[in-house]
Short mmCIF file of C-alpha atoms in Angstrom, two decimals:
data_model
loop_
_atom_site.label_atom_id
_atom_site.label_comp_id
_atom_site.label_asym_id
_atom_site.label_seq_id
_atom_site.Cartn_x
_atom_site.Cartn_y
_atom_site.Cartn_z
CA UNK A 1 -104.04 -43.23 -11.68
CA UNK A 2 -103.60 -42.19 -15.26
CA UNK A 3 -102.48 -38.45 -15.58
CA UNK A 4 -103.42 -36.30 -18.58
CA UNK A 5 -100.81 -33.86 -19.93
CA UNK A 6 -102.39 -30.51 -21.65
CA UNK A 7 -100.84 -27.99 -23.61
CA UNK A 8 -102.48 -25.16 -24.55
CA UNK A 9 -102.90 -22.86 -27.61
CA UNK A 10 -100.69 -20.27 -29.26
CA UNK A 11 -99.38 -18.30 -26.44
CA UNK A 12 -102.15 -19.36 -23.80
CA UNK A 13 -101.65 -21.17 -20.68
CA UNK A 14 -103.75 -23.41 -18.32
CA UNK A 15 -106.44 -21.03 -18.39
CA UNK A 16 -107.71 -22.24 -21.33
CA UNK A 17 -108.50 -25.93 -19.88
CA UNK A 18 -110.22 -24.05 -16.65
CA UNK A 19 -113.67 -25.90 -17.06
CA UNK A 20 -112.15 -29.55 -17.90
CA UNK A 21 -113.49 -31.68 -15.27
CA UNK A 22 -111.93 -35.72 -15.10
CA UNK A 23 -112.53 -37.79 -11.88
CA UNK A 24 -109.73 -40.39 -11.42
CA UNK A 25 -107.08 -38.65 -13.43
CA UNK A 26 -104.50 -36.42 -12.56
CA UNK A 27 -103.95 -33.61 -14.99
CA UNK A 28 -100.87 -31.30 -15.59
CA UNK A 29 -99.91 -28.76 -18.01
CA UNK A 30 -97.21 -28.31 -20.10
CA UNK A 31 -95.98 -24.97 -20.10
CA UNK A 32 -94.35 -22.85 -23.36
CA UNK A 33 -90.70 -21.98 -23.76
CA UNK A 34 -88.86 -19.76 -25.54
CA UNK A 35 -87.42 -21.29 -28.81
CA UNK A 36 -83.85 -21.94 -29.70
CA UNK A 37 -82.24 -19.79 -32.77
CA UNK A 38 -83.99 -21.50 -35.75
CA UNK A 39 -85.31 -24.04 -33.82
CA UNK A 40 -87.51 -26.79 -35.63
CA UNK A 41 -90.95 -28.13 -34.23
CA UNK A 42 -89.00 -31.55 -33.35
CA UNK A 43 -87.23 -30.16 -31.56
CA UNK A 44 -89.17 -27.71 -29.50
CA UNK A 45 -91.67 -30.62 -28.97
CA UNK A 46 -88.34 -32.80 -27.63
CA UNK A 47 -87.20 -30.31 -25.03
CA UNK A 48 -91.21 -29.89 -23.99
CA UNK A 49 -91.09 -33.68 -23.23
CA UNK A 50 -88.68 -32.54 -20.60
CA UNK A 51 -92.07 -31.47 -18.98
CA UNK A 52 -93.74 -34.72 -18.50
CA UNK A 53 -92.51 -37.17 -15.54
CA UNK A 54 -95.44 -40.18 -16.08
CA UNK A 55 -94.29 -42.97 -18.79
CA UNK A 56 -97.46 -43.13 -21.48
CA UNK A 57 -99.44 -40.41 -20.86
CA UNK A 58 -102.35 -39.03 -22.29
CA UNK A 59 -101.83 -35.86 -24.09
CA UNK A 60 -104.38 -33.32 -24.68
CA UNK A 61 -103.77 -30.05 -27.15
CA UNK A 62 -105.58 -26.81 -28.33
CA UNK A 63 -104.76 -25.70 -31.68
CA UNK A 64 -100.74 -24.97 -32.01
CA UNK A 65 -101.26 -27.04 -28.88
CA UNK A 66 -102.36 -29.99 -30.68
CA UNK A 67 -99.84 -30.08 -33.18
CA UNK A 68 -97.18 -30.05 -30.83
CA UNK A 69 -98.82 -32.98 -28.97
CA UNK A 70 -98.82 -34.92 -32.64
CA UNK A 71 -94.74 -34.38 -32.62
CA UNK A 72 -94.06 -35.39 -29.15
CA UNK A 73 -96.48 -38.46 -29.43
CA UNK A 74 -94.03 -39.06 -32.55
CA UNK A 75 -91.03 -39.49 -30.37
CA UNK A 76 -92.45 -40.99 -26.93
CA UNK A 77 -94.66 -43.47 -26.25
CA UNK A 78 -98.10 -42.07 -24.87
CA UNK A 79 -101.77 -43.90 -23.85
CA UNK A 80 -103.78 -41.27 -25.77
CA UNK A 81 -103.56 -38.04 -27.66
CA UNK A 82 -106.26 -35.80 -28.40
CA UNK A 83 -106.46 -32.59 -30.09
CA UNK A 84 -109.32 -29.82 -30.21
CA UNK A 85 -109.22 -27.27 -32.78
CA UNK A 86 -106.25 -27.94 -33.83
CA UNK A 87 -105.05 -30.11 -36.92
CA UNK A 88 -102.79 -33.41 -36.98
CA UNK A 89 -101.02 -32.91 -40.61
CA UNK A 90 -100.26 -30.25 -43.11
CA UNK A 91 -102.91 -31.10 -45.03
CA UNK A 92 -105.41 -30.19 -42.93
CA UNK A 93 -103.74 -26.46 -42.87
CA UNK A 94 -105.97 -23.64 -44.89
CA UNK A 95 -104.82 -23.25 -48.27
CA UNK A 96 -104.49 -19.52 -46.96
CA UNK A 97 -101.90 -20.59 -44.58
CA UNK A 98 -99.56 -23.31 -46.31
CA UNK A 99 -99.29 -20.17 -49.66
CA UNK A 100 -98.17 -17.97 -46.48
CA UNK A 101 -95.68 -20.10 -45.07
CA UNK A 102 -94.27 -21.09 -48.68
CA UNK A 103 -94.41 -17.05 -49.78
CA UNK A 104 -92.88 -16.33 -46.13
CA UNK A 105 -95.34 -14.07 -45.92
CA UNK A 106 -95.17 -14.18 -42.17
CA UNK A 107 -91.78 -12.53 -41.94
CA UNK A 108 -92.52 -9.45 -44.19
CA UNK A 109 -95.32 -8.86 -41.42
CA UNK A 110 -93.87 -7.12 -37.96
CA UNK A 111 -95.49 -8.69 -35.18
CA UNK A 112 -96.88 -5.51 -34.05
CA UNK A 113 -98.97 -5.02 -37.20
CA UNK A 114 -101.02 -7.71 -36.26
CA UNK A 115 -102.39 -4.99 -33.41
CA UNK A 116 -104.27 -3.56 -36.27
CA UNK A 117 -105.99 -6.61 -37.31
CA UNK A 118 -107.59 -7.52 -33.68
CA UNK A 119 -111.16 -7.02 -34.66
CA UNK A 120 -110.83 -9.48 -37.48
CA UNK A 121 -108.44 -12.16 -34.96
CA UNK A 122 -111.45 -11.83 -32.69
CA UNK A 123 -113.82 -12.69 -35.00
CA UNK A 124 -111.87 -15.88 -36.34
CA UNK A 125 -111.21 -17.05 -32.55
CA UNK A 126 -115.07 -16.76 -32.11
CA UNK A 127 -115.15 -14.95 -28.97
CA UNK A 128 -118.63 -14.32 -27.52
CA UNK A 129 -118.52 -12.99 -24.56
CA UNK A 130 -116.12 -9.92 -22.83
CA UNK A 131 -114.40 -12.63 -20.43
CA UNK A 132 -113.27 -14.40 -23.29
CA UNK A 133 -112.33 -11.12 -25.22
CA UNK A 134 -109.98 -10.26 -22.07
CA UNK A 135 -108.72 -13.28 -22.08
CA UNK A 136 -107.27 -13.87 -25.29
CA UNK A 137 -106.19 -9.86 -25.46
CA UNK A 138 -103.99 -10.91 -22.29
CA UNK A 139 -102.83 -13.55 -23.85
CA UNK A 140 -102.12 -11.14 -26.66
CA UNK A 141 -100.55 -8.21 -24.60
CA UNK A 142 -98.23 -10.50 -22.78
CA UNK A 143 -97.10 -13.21 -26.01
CA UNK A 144 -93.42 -13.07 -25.77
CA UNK A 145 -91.93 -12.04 -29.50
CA UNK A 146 -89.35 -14.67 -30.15
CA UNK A 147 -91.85 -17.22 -29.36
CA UNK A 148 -94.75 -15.88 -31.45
CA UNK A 149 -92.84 -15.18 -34.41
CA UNK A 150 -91.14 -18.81 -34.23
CA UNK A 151 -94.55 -20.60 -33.74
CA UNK A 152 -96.47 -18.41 -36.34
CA UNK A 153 -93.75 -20.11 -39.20
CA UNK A 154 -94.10 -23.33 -37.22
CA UNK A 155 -97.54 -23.27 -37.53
CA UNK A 156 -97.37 -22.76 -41.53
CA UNK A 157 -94.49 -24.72 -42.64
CA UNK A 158 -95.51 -27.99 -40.50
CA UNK A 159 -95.10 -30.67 -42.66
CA UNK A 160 -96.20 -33.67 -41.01
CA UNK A 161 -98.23 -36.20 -42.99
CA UNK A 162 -99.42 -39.05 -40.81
CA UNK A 163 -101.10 -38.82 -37.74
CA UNK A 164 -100.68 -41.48 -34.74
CA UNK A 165 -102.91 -44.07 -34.57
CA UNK A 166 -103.77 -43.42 -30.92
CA UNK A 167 -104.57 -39.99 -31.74
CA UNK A 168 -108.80 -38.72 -31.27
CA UNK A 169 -109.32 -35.09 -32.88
CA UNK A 170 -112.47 -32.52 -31.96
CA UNK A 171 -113.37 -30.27 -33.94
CA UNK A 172 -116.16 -27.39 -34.57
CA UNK A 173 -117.70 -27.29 -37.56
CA UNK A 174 -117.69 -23.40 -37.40
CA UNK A 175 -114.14 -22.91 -36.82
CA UNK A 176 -113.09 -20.27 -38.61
CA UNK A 177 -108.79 -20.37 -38.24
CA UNK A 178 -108.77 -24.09 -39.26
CA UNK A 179 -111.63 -24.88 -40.89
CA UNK A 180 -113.65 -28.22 -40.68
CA UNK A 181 -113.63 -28.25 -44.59
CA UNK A 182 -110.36 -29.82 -44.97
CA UNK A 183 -110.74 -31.99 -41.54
CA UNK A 184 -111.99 -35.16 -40.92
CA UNK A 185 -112.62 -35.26 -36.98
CA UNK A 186 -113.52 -37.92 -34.64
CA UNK A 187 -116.03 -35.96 -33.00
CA UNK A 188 -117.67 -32.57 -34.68
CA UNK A 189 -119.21 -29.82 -32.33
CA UNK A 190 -122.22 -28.32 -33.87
CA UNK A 191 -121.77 -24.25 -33.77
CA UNK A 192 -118.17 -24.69 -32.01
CA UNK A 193 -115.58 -22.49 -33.07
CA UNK A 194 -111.65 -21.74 -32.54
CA UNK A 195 -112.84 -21.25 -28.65
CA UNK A 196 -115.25 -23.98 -28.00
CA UNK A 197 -113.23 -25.29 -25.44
CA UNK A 198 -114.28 -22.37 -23.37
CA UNK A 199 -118.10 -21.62 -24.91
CA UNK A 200 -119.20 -25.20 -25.37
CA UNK A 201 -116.93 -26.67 -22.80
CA UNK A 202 -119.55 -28.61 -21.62
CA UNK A 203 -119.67 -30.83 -24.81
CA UNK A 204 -116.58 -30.76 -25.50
CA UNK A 205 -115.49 -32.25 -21.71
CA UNK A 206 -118.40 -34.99 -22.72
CA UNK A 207 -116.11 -35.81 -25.82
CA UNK A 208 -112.97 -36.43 -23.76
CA UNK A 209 -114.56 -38.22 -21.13
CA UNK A 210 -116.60 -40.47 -23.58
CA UNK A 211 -113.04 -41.41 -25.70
CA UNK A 212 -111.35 -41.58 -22.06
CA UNK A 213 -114.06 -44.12 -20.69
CA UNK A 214 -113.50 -46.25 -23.86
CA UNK A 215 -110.64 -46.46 -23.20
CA UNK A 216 -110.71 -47.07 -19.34
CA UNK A 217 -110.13 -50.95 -19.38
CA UNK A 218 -107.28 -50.98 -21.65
#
């Protein structure tokens, strides 16, 4: 049996991968930690690999969740990786973002300030639908503060530049945090956005079991 490692978005947690449905594998998830004092991504993504007890497994990521999975594939040897809404180098970060992170923007902006903003967040995550609102608002209530201001800079000063060759990325062509202009994806979901994986979970589970059955004989 194969087993599939997941790691979820900024500050989420299994929840997010609670309509993934894969006969035959055994899935696990790979749970956040708080970040050492100016801790880089390499190493955050070295002490997650702490997590994972199966040699090459197949790592799956949402957003920050995806670029994390790009640095530990990077340092162990895994079967697959793929990412969903996410990105797998810097280029593929907004222009918005990569001026924030080299302005350090982020720091001149408490992370309670960003309680004013929620109306806008939610529109950029694309929720539709009050489960989804309460959801991510948990998320939000409960983010621990050294971790969300250390992934927020993570997130904007990541400077990788070549993705693994094992690596399969989804994407919706209506996400609105990284947008599908500066992304070339494996697999595009018409209408998806930031939250597909939980509004269109239905194609986006047919894209991961279509790239896991080609890859079932290998």
């Amino acid at each position: 049996m194969k087993h599939i490692y997941c790691i979820s978005g900024f500050g989420a947690d299994e929840r997010m991968f609670s309509k993934f449905q894969f006969p035959g594998y055994e899935i696990h998830f790979i749970k956040w930690i708080t970040p050492e004092k100016n801790e880089n991504i390499q190493s955050y993504a070295k002490r997650l690999i702490e997590q994972i007890h199966h040699n090459n497994p197949i790592l799956i990521g949402l957003s920050f969740g995806g670029m994390i999975c790009v640095e530990i594939g990077r340092q162990i040897n895994t079967y697959l990786i793929i990412i969903i809404s996410s990105i797998k180098s810097h280029t593929e970060l907004p222009l918005w973002m990569r001026l924030s992170g080299m302005l350090k923007l982020n720091r001149l902006l408490p992370m309670r300030s960003y309680k004013l903003i929620q109306p806008l967040q939610d529109y950029n995550m694309g929720i539709r639908s009050t489960e989804e609102k309460a959801l991510v608002h948990n998320y939000r209530k409960n983010i621990d503060r050294v971790y969300s201001n250390w992934a927020i800079n993570a997130i904007l000063n990541w400077k990788n530049t070549v993705a693994p060759e094992n690596l399969y990325h989804i994407h919706g062509d209506g996400d609105r945090i990284f947008s599908i202009k500066r992304i070339k994806p494996d697999y595009t979901i018409n209408k998806g956005g930031h939250l597909m994986i939980l509004n269109k979970s239905e194609e986006v589970n047919e894209c991961i079991s279509s790239i896991l059955r080609k890859h079932s004989d290998c």
